[in-house]
Amino acid sequence: MSTQGHEDELRSERSYVAGLYTRLDAERARVKGEYSAALRGRDGTAMDREFHARALAKEVKRLDVADNGLCFGRLDALSGEHSYIGRIGLFDEENEFEPVLLDWRAPASRAFYVATAATPESMRRRRQFHTRGRHVVDFTDEVLGRPDGDEGGDAALLAAVNAPRGAGMGDIVATIQAEQDEIIRLDHPGVLVIEGGPGTGKTVVALHRVAYLLYTQRERMERQGVLVVGPNPAFLNHIGRVLPSLGETNVVFTTAGDLVPGLRVTAEDTPEAARLKGSLKILDMLTAAVADRQRLPEDPLPIELSDVTVRIDAETAQWAREEARASKLPHNDARAVFSEILTFALTERAIARIGRGWLTRADREAWEQLRENLLEELADHDAFTAALDALWPILTPEKLLAQLYSSPERLRAAGADEVLSRADGEAWTVSDVPLLDELVDLLGRDKPADQTAERERKAEAAYATAVLDNMVGREDMMDDEDHLFATDLLYAEDLADRFLERDTRELAERAAADRDWTYRHVVVDEAQELSEMDWRVLMRRCPGKSFTVVGDLAQRRSAAGATSWDTMMTPYVPNRWIYRSLTVNYRTPAEIMTVAAALLAEFAPGVQPPESVRACGVQPWSRHVTEDELATAIEEFVQNEAGREGTSVVIGPPGVPGTVMASETKGLEFDAVLVVEPERIIADGPRGAAELYVALTRATQRLGVLHQAPLPQALTGLTETGTPVLAGNQRSA
């Protein structure tokens, strides 16, 4: 294309994209107008009005997020037709079936991501726009359908991966690559495991897959929402803007430590304790711990009634316990069976003693009256209630587990290893979360409290319904001269709605606060860190077993984490999980990946490192420092990077001031990374080499290493320098 031809095309594209924004603005104004009218409207019931307003509010949000990068490309077919690809779909104002902009998730958009010179997908050309705000700055064309086709389409990708990193992860709708697109659009109803080394885009592919599923299965997905589980809050904050930028908000972001609402994780387990808690073998300990709280009295417990004293002996309690356990009900629910058997035994004994000499079973009326009196007395009898609490207490997961951890006697009774013992039973760890979640099912609810709340709710709802029925009845009985004010009916309707517990919170807020909420789809990132018990919790959260699982076994840190995907998946979804891999590294430049790959070959020799898509022109460096020089060297790096665009981080072993641990940077990326004392990172636990591998692969441009002891063998290829500042001043190519 000549220069003049390029300028003419550019003006034409600018005009078309400007027209798309005009269409977007008009659509947004229309929807906002309908939203305002819905808020003021009086048609239909209050619930109908609220449902309509919520739907319009979601549409407003969808249109708002499309403002940034609305249209990013064009496809020209061999037939001569061309289509524009963008963040959302827009249709012609006069012909609502004629798209003027295709949603990137639509089937017709797929060729934009997968067409190549060798397999053009019936396309002649792919055009990618370079935009700033609403303005098209330039475009790049890639000619398809011939082996020597122009590879200029890589320009958009390289521009994206070379750009300075911001505060959070961005979407990749404009630069999705073929191997990523295949996974994003994969039609599989079960569990999809995506494995890839550092920088392969596992996370962003998983999030775009969620956006794709929400687009293609919106009605089913939106009713239950999506759960995204990440390794730490910093990671969730980093990825949190991707789905909203794609117009999707019915998503709950959480860590494995937050899966039990209201629980605060404040401590960390030893590797031995974490391994034990993460194993399915811990289920036997939990069952035994619950059974241990179902006690028999060492000595008979006297229950003094008005006319007689009866006793709960071990034999009677044993009978009651066997019946309660045989019911197969959760512990707290089975207390009612336990109580019923005890009550029967005690009343029978009391009646026999009170009626000795004058009462027989033939005198049925007197017998039943006496039983009724005794039952009423036992129902409010403090000593009987105390006996129940001692022999079959109502338990909460937190109470049972805290008392178990802090009592060597209870640990022994449950057959638990002493590594679980701790002074503060309520110093919860991430590994405690699946145990507490399991105990919810083993114990059941606190029934007395639940039943009281349910009775109150039903009474309030019945009252509200009666008010509404009464007012409607009044309207039916009125003659022409009488009338019932509309405000009366509205008051009654609102009253009934309120007492019927309509929850006005957004789906994500409701789901996050509800342990029993089940999701349509679950995304698990850094999945190699999850234990067998963690997976048990997550499978419970998604009965349909629809998962997108991403991870890298080579980066596993947790002692209880996955050593193979088959071990974790097969118990829950045999024959319903599939595996895909990502092989191209879009984050880490070749110079840095060479260093990381040497380390990978030492601790995971069978794992193939991902191939970097680019080089940056800056060699990673190392510098030997003394203990006195370390703090100054770290400060020099920080000050040097502060003058640059982008982000940086200092990663070190535990206890080094001014550094963060590698585990806190999982899933994150930075323009520049300084790794401090790699030899100590390796020495810090059995997975220390994997931790160092994570640290080395966070950088997108520049990597430096400070060491006091000799460098680990795998890092001896680093360029040794006398000062990190000089190395940091090198500019990337």
XYZ file of C-alpha atoms in Angstrom, residues 77-726:
650
model
C -12.826 -12.227 3.732
C -11.902 -13.699 0.364
C -15.504 -13.042 -0.648
C -14.893 -9.301 -0.315
C -16.917 -8.856 2.892
C -15.266 -7.316 5.920
C -16.123 -7.386 9.618
C -15.023 -5.177 12.484
C -14.058 -6.894 15.756
C -14.456 -5.264 19.157
C -15.061 -5.486 22.858
C -18.848 -5.805 22.498
C -21.297 -6.306 19.655
C -23.208 -3.393 18.116
C -25.977 -3.486 15.549
C -27.182 -1.103 12.887
C -29.699 1.375 14.244
C -32.136 0.760 11.396
C -31.524 -2.969 10.991
C -31.155 -4.641 14.374
C -29.994 -7.889 12.723
C -27.085 -6.253 10.877
C -23.928 -6.160 13.044
C -21.697 -3.118 12.651
C -19.268 -4.482 15.250
C -18.743 -8.144 16.155
C -18.211 -9.161 19.788
C -14.768 -10.780 20.101
C -16.460 -13.890 21.560
C -18.825 -14.396 18.626
C -18.087 -17.428 16.393
C -17.620 -15.119 13.405
C -14.735 -13.393 15.240
C -12.694 -16.549 15.763
C -10.731 -16.159 12.536
C -9.321 -12.883 13.856
C -7.316 -14.917 16.374
C -6.568 -18.171 14.585
C -6.110 -17.331 10.905
C -2.541 -17.659 9.647
C -0.790 -17.453 6.302
C -0.921 -21.249 6.061
C -4.516 -21.627 7.326
C -6.303 -18.378 6.439
C -9.821 -19.509 7.497
C -11.210 -18.052 4.224
C -9.780 -14.662 5.138
C -7.623 -12.417 2.987
C -6.377 -9.900 5.515
C -6.319 -9.177 9.263
C -6.073 -5.542 10.293
C -5.219 -4.500 13.860
C -5.891 -0.969 15.060
C -3.611 1.005 17.338
C -5.795 3.343 19.358
C -5.473 6.048 21.965
C -8.759 6.654 23.707
C -11.418 6.886 20.997
C -8.933 7.790 18.288
C -7.377 5.360 15.774
C -3.694 6.263 15.654
C -2.622 3.712 13.041
C -3.201 0.174 11.854
C -1.150 -2.897 10.950
C -2.135 -5.298 8.172
C -1.328 -8.992 7.965
C -1.925 -10.592 4.563
C -3.264 -14.138 4.868
C -3.493 -17.099 2.523
C 0.061 -17.363 1.259
C 3.132 -19.061 2.756
C 5.215 -15.890 2.490
C 2.460 -13.732 3.988
C 3.423 -10.603 5.880
C 3.939 -11.327 9.567
C 3.220 -7.746 10.563
C 0.387 -8.916 12.771
C 2.933 -9.737 15.477
C 3.497 -6.000 15.940
C 0.429 -5.627 18.167
C 1.503 -8.566 20.317
C 5.083 -7.360 20.695
C 3.879 -3.855 21.510
C 1.686 -5.301 24.256
C 4.327 -7.537 25.833
C 7.023 -4.853 25.681
C 4.812 -2.133 27.177
C 5.547 -1.070 30.791
C 3.439 -2.906 33.352
C 0.737 -0.992 35.199
C -0.940 -1.566 38.537
C -3.031 -4.512 37.350
C -3.465 -7.101 34.632
C -5.188 -5.960 31.445
C -7.306 -7.962 29.037
C -5.842 -9.397 25.817
C -8.894 -9.273 23.557
C -6.868 -7.507 20.862
C -3.871 -9.873 20.987
C -5.207 -13.353 21.784
C -3.004 -15.929 20.085
C -4.167 -19.070 18.299
C -3.189 -21.556 21.018
C -4.885 -19.329 23.600
C -8.036 -18.881 21.527
C -8.418 -22.631 21.096
C -8.518 -23.047 24.873
C -10.761 -20.030 25.460
C -13.457 -21.395 23.103
C -13.073 -25.041 24.075
C -16.450 -26.745 24.426
C -15.990 -29.037 27.423
C -18.586 -29.376 30.207
C -16.249 -30.773 32.846
C -12.839 -29.785 34.186
C -10.283 -28.185 31.880
C -6.720 -28.208 33.217
C -4.424 -25.655 31.565
C -0.740 -26.026 32.374
C 1.940 -23.640 31.272
C 5.233 -22.263 32.463
C 5.809 -18.668 33.578
C 4.492 -15.978 31.255
C 2.386 -18.247 29.054
C -0.791 -16.352 29.873
C -2.540 -19.100 31.859
C -4.428 -16.681 34.070
C -5.577 -14.282 31.400
C -6.657 -17.184 29.183
C -8.732 -18.610 32.042
C -10.415 -15.242 32.635
C -11.185 -14.764 28.961
C -12.602 -18.288 28.926
C -14.985 -17.205 31.704
C -16.008 -14.175 29.651
C -16.572 -16.463 26.663
C -18.700 -18.891 28.698
C -20.729 -16.023 30.122
C -21.332 -14.846 26.561
C -22.351 -18.246 25.174
C -24.189 -19.574 28.270
C -25.286 -16.338 29.909
C -28.684 -17.407 31.222
C -27.308 -20.479 33.008
C -24.080 -18.838 34.164
C -25.580 -15.630 35.536
C -28.069 -17.350 37.824
C -25.314 -18.919 39.909
C -22.259 -16.844 39.020
C -18.594 -17.719 38.745
C -16.005 -18.261 41.472
C -12.351 -17.316 40.860
C -9.850 -18.683 43.397
C -6.355 -17.194 43.515
C -3.252 -17.620 45.696
C -3.318 -14.319 47.617
C -5.140 -10.951 47.834
C -2.413 -9.152 45.860
C -2.929 -11.533 42.960
C -6.714 -11.110 43.074
C -6.297 -7.345 43.076
C -3.940 -7.685 40.108
C -6.426 -9.659 38.001
C -9.592 -8.078 39.380
C -10.119 -5.602 36.545
C -9.942 -8.099 33.662
C -13.490 -9.468 33.791
C -15.125 -6.099 34.577
C -13.228 -4.661 31.597
C -14.940 -7.338 29.525
C -18.340 -6.394 30.939
C -18.689 -9.316 33.372
C -19.488 -8.665 37.046
C -21.265 -11.766 38.423
C -17.936 -13.101 39.634
C -16.647 -13.750 43.154
C -12.881 -13.408 43.660
C -11.441 -15.177 46.689
C -8.453 -17.051 48.064
C -8.566 -20.600 49.396
C -8.284 -19.088 52.876
C -11.508 -17.119 52.436
C -13.783 -19.962 51.339
C -15.349 -20.080 54.826
C -17.127 -16.701 55.195
C -16.096 -14.703 58.239
C -12.957 -16.700 59.031
C -9.661 -14.832 59.493
C -6.434 -16.650 58.673
C -3.691 -15.401 60.998
C -1.062 -18.156 61.134
C 0.900 -20.547 58.921
C 1.313 -24.281 59.329
C 4.570 -26.167 59.322
C 5.074 -28.214 56.129
C 4.350 -31.390 58.112
C 1.054 -30.051 59.489
C 0.025 -28.668 56.090
C 0.729 -32.011 54.415
C -1.348 -33.894 56.988
C -4.275 -31.452 56.896
C -4.291 -31.472 53.111
C -4.530 -35.253 52.840
C -7.887 -37.026 52.617
C -6.673 -39.132 55.554
C -7.603 -36.194 57.796
C -11.276 -37.092 57.221
C -10.903 -40.049 59.588
C -9.505 -37.735 62.256
C -12.414 -35.315 61.885
C -14.960 -38.118 62.140
C -13.206 -39.464 65.233
C -13.035 -35.982 66.787
C -16.800 -35.574 66.406
C -17.442 -39.059 67.810
C -15.222 -38.258 70.794
C -17.610 -35.457 71.790
C -20.500 -37.944 71.980
C -19.747 -39.053 75.516
C -21.006 -41.535 78.093
C -21.190 -40.527 81.783
C -18.472 -41.948 84.008
C -20.941 -41.887 86.891
C -24.773 -41.769 86.720
C -26.086 -38.225 86.337
C -29.000 -37.455 88.720
C -32.004 -35.572 87.324
C -34.207 -34.337 90.175
C -37.842 -34.032 89.107
C -40.763 -32.777 91.193
C -41.794 -36.206 92.451
C -38.829 -38.424 91.781
C -35.096 -38.451 90.977
C -33.964 -40.419 87.935
C -30.471 -41.045 86.650
C -28.752 -41.131 83.268
C -26.401 -44.099 83.498
C -23.787 -45.265 80.988
C -26.004 -48.081 79.685
C -28.903 -45.736 78.886
C -26.597 -43.155 77.316
C -24.964 -45.918 75.251
C -28.377 -46.927 73.864
C -29.217 -43.310 73.054
C -25.832 -42.786 71.396
C -26.178 -45.881 69.215
C -29.629 -44.783 68.031
C -28.426 -41.233 67.330
C -25.425 -42.450 65.323
C -27.561 -44.963 63.447
C -29.766 -42.107 62.244
C -26.842 -40.973 60.016
C -27.817 -37.380 60.753
C -25.132 -34.706 61.282
C -24.007 -34.423 64.899
C -26.134 -31.408 65.871
C -29.227 -32.840 64.172
C -28.697 -36.247 65.787
C -28.809 -34.613 69.230
C -32.612 -34.638 68.897
C -32.545 -38.453 68.542
C -30.171 -38.754 71.496
C -32.427 -36.533 73.589
C -35.555 -38.405 72.524
C -34.167 -41.779 73.638
C -32.964 -40.362 76.964
C -36.306 -38.661 77.531
C -38.181 -41.900 76.817
C -35.983 -43.913 79.184
C -36.185 -41.341 81.998
C -39.951 -40.842 81.772
C -40.554 -44.599 81.728
C -38.495 -44.979 84.892
C -40.122 -41.985 86.552
C -43.669 -43.186 85.748
C -42.887 -46.667 87.066
C -41.595 -45.265 90.358
C -44.261 -42.578 90.809
C -47.114 -44.933 89.950
C -45.847 -47.910 91.924
C -48.778 -49.599 93.611
C -51.580 -47.724 91.874
C -50.826 -47.052 88.179
C -50.840 -49.671 85.442
C -50.577 -49.349 81.658
C -54.215 -50.292 81.484
C -54.969 -46.861 82.935
C -53.921 -45.320 79.628
C -55.295 -41.809 80.248
C -53.528 -41.386 83.591
C -50.326 -42.882 82.188
C -50.297 -40.477 79.224
C -51.102 -37.484 81.437
C -48.216 -38.306 83.739
C -45.910 -38.730 80.738
C -47.033 -35.353 79.380
C -46.241 -33.678 82.710
C -42.805 -35.278 82.856
C -42.003 -34.307 79.267
C -42.887 -30.671 79.999
C -40.710 -30.719 83.089
C -37.717 -32.241 81.275
C -38.054 -29.755 78.412
C -37.173 -26.872 80.755
C -35.041 -28.789 83.226
C -31.625 -27.195 83.744
C -29.922 -30.378 84.935
C -31.252 -32.394 81.991
C -30.130 -29.700 79.528
C -26.706 -29.635 81.212
C -26.487 -33.410 80.861
C -27.305 -33.181 77.165
C -24.649 -30.491 76.721
C -22.077 -32.671 78.463
C -22.917 -35.892 76.634
C -23.952 -34.570 73.197
C -23.050 -30.874 72.959
C -24.125 -28.602 70.123
C -20.870 -27.840 68.329
C -19.631 -25.362 65.759
C -16.739 -26.239 63.434
C -14.573 -23.514 64.973
C -15.270 -24.646 68.536
C -14.595 -28.323 67.869
C -11.386 -27.766 65.888
C -9.959 -25.129 68.246
C -10.530 -27.358 71.279
C -9.046 -30.309 69.405
C -5.816 -28.498 68.477
C -5.274 -27.112 71.976
C -5.901 -30.411 73.810
C -3.312 -33.206 73.551
C -5.876 -35.525 75.162
C -8.494 -34.846 72.482
C -5.887 -35.182 69.708
C -4.942 -38.623 71.041
C -8.585 -39.648 71.302
C -9.116 -38.673 67.646
C -6.014 -40.566 66.556
C -4.394 -37.351 65.344
C -0.684 -36.673 64.953
C 0.881 -34.410 67.555
C 2.168 -32.066 64.809
C -1.359 -30.593 64.824
C -1.040 -29.461 68.436
C -0.871 -25.712 69.034
C -1.342 -23.441 72.040
C -3.829 -21.100 70.373
C -6.469 -23.316 68.859
C -8.111 -20.376 67.048
C -4.938 -19.226 65.247
C -6.388 -20.349 61.925
C -4.279 -21.308 58.929
C -5.169 -21.744 55.257
C -5.011 -25.522 55.764
C -7.728 -25.297 58.431
C -10.280 -23.926 55.962
C -11.185 -27.232 54.257
C -11.364 -28.933 57.657
C -13.785 -26.316 58.976
C -15.803 -26.600 55.779
C -15.975 -30.371 56.139
C -17.136 -30.019 59.730
C -20.122 -27.950 58.609
C -21.459 -31.105 56.969
C -20.367 -33.441 59.769
C -21.902 -31.284 62.494
C -24.869 -29.724 60.740
C -26.333 -26.417 61.756
C -26.937 -25.008 65.200
C -30.557 -26.185 65.007
C -32.080 -24.307 67.961
C -30.854 -20.970 66.627
C -31.867 -21.824 63.057
C -35.333 -22.935 64.106
C -35.934 -19.799 66.160
C -34.994 -17.569 63.231
C -37.168 -19.605 60.872
C -40.178 -19.352 63.196
C -39.748 -15.591 63.432
C -39.420 -15.241 59.657
C -42.542 -17.321 59.000
C -44.548 -15.363 61.555
C -43.522 -12.038 60.017
C -44.272 -13.280 56.482
C -47.687 -14.604 57.557
C -48.509 -11.258 59.165
C -47.505 -9.334 56.049
C -49.488 -11.636 53.781
C -52.532 -11.280 56.017
C -52.274 -7.487 55.783
C -52.182 -7.702 51.987
C -55.117 -10.162 51.842
C -57.141 -7.980 54.177
C -56.580 -4.886 52.048
C -57.443 -6.687 48.823
C -60.559 -8.029 50.523
C -61.568 -4.519 51.545
C -61.241 -3.435 47.920
C -63.533 -6.255 46.778
C -66.229 -5.285 49.297
C -66.284 -1.549 48.523
C -69.124 0.008 46.616
C -68.674 2.638 43.957
C -68.593 5.463 46.481
C -65.774 3.959 48.469
C -62.204 3.570 47.338
C -58.966 2.105 48.574
C -55.947 4.359 48.206
C -53.196 3.000 45.950
C -50.707 3.845 48.675
C -52.463 1.335 50.951
C -51.874 -1.508 48.502
C -48.324 -0.385 47.831
C -47.642 -0.349 51.561
C -48.994 -3.870 51.921
C -47.023 -5.120 48.918
C -43.780 -3.589 50.143
C -44.430 -4.983 53.624
C -44.958 -8.483 52.270
C -41.866 -8.234 50.054
C -39.760 -7.075 52.968
C -40.812 -9.896 55.285
C -40.417 -12.462 52.534
C -36.693 -11.625 52.755
C -35.992 -10.345 49.286
C -32.243 -9.959 49.149
C -31.300 -6.799 47.254
C -27.539 -7.413 47.236
C -25.696 -8.107 43.988
C -25.155 -11.781 43.178
C -21.414 -11.643 43.845
C -21.975 -10.136 47.305
C -24.641 -12.684 48.219
C -22.557 -15.614 46.982
C -19.393 -14.522 48.803
C -21.246 -14.379 52.126
C -22.975 -17.756 51.765
C -21.014 -20.927 52.490
C -23.736 -23.014 50.857
C -23.777 -21.050 47.588
C -23.071 -23.225 44.556
C -21.502 -21.781 41.401
C -22.027 -22.585 37.762
C -18.303 -22.407 36.996
C -15.105 -22.174 39.050
C -11.678 -20.895 37.995
C -8.710 -22.028 40.074
C -5.385 -20.274 39.559
C -2.030 -21.500 40.869
C -3.891 -24.788 41.238
C -0.729 -26.746 41.907
C -0.816 -25.314 45.458
C -4.181 -26.836 46.357
C -4.399 -29.954 48.505
C -6.741 -32.915 48.203
C -8.903 -31.349 50.920
C -8.948 -27.996 49.089
C -10.337 -29.737 46.024
C -12.995 -31.394 48.161
C -14.191 -27.928 49.227
C -14.217 -26.577 45.679
C -16.024 -29.576 44.216
C -18.694 -29.032 46.869
C -19.067 -25.431 45.658
C -19.732 -26.540 42.074
C -22.033 -29.585 41.834
C -21.919 -29.428 38.024
C -18.123 -29.897 38.172
C -17.475 -27.157 35.600
C -13.929 -25.862 36.191
C -11.108 -24.051 34.467
C -7.945 -25.012 36.318
C -4.605 -23.330 35.615
C -1.223 -24.019 37.117
C 2.332 -25.203 36.715
C 3.478 -28.242 38.694
C 7.071 -27.017 38.502
C 6.141 -23.919 40.533
C 4.520 -25.857 43.395
C 5.416 -24.518 46.844
C 2.919 -26.220 49.161
C 3.893 -29.492 50.776
C 0.286 -30.631 50.299
C 0.012 -29.430 46.691
C -0.362 -31.401 43.483
C 2.354 -33.673 42.181
C 0.113 -34.759 39.287
C -3.188 -33.491 37.906
C -4.549 -37.009 37.602
C -4.197 -37.591 41.348
C -6.234 -34.494 42.117
C -8.919 -34.739 39.408
C -9.731 -38.436 39.015
C -11.386 -38.928 42.448
C -13.944 -36.236 41.595
C -14.292 -36.170 37.809
C -13.082 -39.479 36.354
C -13.274 -39.294 32.564
C -14.569 -35.700 32.778
C -11.329 -33.746 32.819
C -9.055 -32.854 29.947
C -5.569 -31.372 29.769
C -4.199 -28.583 27.583
C -0.813 -26.871 27.675
C 0.503 -23.436 26.769
C 4.037 -23.410 25.409
C 4.855 -19.810 24.464
C 6.209 -17.370 27.058
C 4.836 -13.884 26.409
C 6.190 -12.313 29.608
C 9.765 -13.377 30.205
C 12.405 -12.291 27.663
C 14.771 -14.934 26.327
C 17.758 -13.523 28.256
C 16.018 -14.059 31.621
C 14.318 -17.328 30.662
C 17.706 -18.840 29.829
C 18.762 -18.321 33.457
C 15.454 -19.636 34.850
C 15.542 -22.657 32.539
C 18.957 -23.679 33.900
C 17.468 -23.731 37.400
C 14.376 -25.613 36.199
C 16.589 -28.310 34.664
C 18.122 -28.954 38.102
C 14.966 -29.429 40.215
C 12.505 -30.565 37.504
C 14.602 -32.094 34.724
C 11.595 -33.589 32.927
C 9.796 -30.251 32.498
C 10.207 -28.337 29.235
C 10.512 -24.564 29.790
C 8.221 -22.328 27.708
C 9.741 -20.671 24.656
C 10.061 -16.891 24.957
C 8.462 -14.927 22.150
C 10.988 -12.087 22.342
C 14.358 -10.847 23.545
C 14.792 -7.586 25.447
C 18.485 -6.853 24.791
C 19.386 -6.546 28.500
C 21.422 -9.277 30.160
C 20.400 -10.242 33.720
C 23.155 -9.452 36.214
C 24.413 -10.489 39.632
C 26.431 -8.670 42.256
C 28.268 -10.004 45.285
C 27.712 -7.882 48.408
C 28.678 -8.071 52.049
C 26.100 -8.001 54.850
C 26.852 -4.308 55.413
C 26.399 -3.496 51.712
C 23.112 -5.355 51.215
C 20.664 -2.687 52.398
C 22.446 0.028 50.364
C 22.438 -2.131 47.227
C 18.686 -2.760 47.577
C 18.049 0.967 48.021
C 20.116 1.781 44.904
C 17.973 -0.590 42.852
C 14.735 0.891 44.227
C 15.833 4.486 43.542
C 17.039 3.630 40.054
C 13.740 1.957 39.133
C 11.694 4.773 40.670
C 12.832 6.989 37.821
C 11.519 4.590 35.187
C 8.068 3.919 33.828
C 6.586 0.633 34.965
C 6.748 -1.515 38.087
C 9.474 -3.219 40.115
C 9.827 -5.515 43.110
C 12.545 -6.842 45.428
C 12.170 -10.553 46.272
C 14.087 -12.272 49.029
C 14.019 -14.992 51.699
C 11.983 -14.523 54.904
C 13.273 -11.848 57.248
C 15.241 -9.660 54.825
C 14.081 -6.023 55.219
C 12.773 -4.359 52.085
C 11.890 -7.618 50.319
C 8.820 -9.728 49.696
C 8.710 -13.505 49.522
C 8.395 -15.162 46.128
C 5.062 -16.729 47.155
C 3.589 -13.226 47.479
C 4.389 -12.485 43.819
C 2.843 -15.614 42.306
C 0.907 -14.773 39.180
C 2.245 -11.201 39.147
C 4.659 -9.539 36.723
C 6.978 -6.543 36.977
C 9.187 -4.617 34.585
C 12.187 -5.046 36.876
C 12.950 -7.615 39.576
C 15.775 -7.757 42.097
C 16.299 -11.173 43.706
C 18.140 -11.049 47.027
C 20.193 -13.947 48.412
C 18.978 -16.746 46.108
C 21.037 -19.254 48.060
C 18.850 -18.635 51.142
C 15.635 -18.856 49.100
C 16.686 -22.344 47.945
C 17.553 -23.365 51.499
C 14.179 -22.211 52.868
C 12.247 -25.474 52.731
C 12.012 -28.494 50.447
C 10.499 -26.447 47.607
C 13.016 -23.618 47.799
C 14.242 -24.134 44.230
C 10.667 -23.763 42.935
C 10.378 -20.528 44.944
C 13.517 -19.162 43.303
C 12.176 -20.190 39.876
C 9.050 -18.132 40.569
C 11.171 -15.149 41.632
C 13.366 -15.241 38.527
C 10.425 -15.369 36.121
C 8.469 -12.339 37.347
C 10.480 -9.836 35.262
C 9.395 -8.610 31.833
C 12.489 -6.453 31.129
C 15.241 -6.386 33.760
C 16.552 -8.871 36.340
C 19.253 -8.418 38.954
C 20.551 -10.675 41.731
C 22.321 -9.732 44.983
C 24.134 -12.503 46.819
C 26.362 -12.851 49.897
C 27.149 -16.568 49.647
C 28.332 -18.068 46.358
C 25.633 -18.198 43.681
C 23.719 -21.452 43.182
C 25.239 -23.431 40.329
C 22.299 -22.731 38.011
C 22.851 -18.951 38.288
C 26.542 -18.864 37.591
C 25.794 -17.755 34.022
C 24.623 -14.340 35.237
C 26.757 -11.355 34.260
C 28.670 -10.348 37.398
C 28.838 -6.590 37.882
C 30.242 -4.284 40.503
C 27.108 -2.150 40.762
C 23.446 -2.854 39.951
C 22.927 0.791 39.000
C 25.193 0.536 35.956
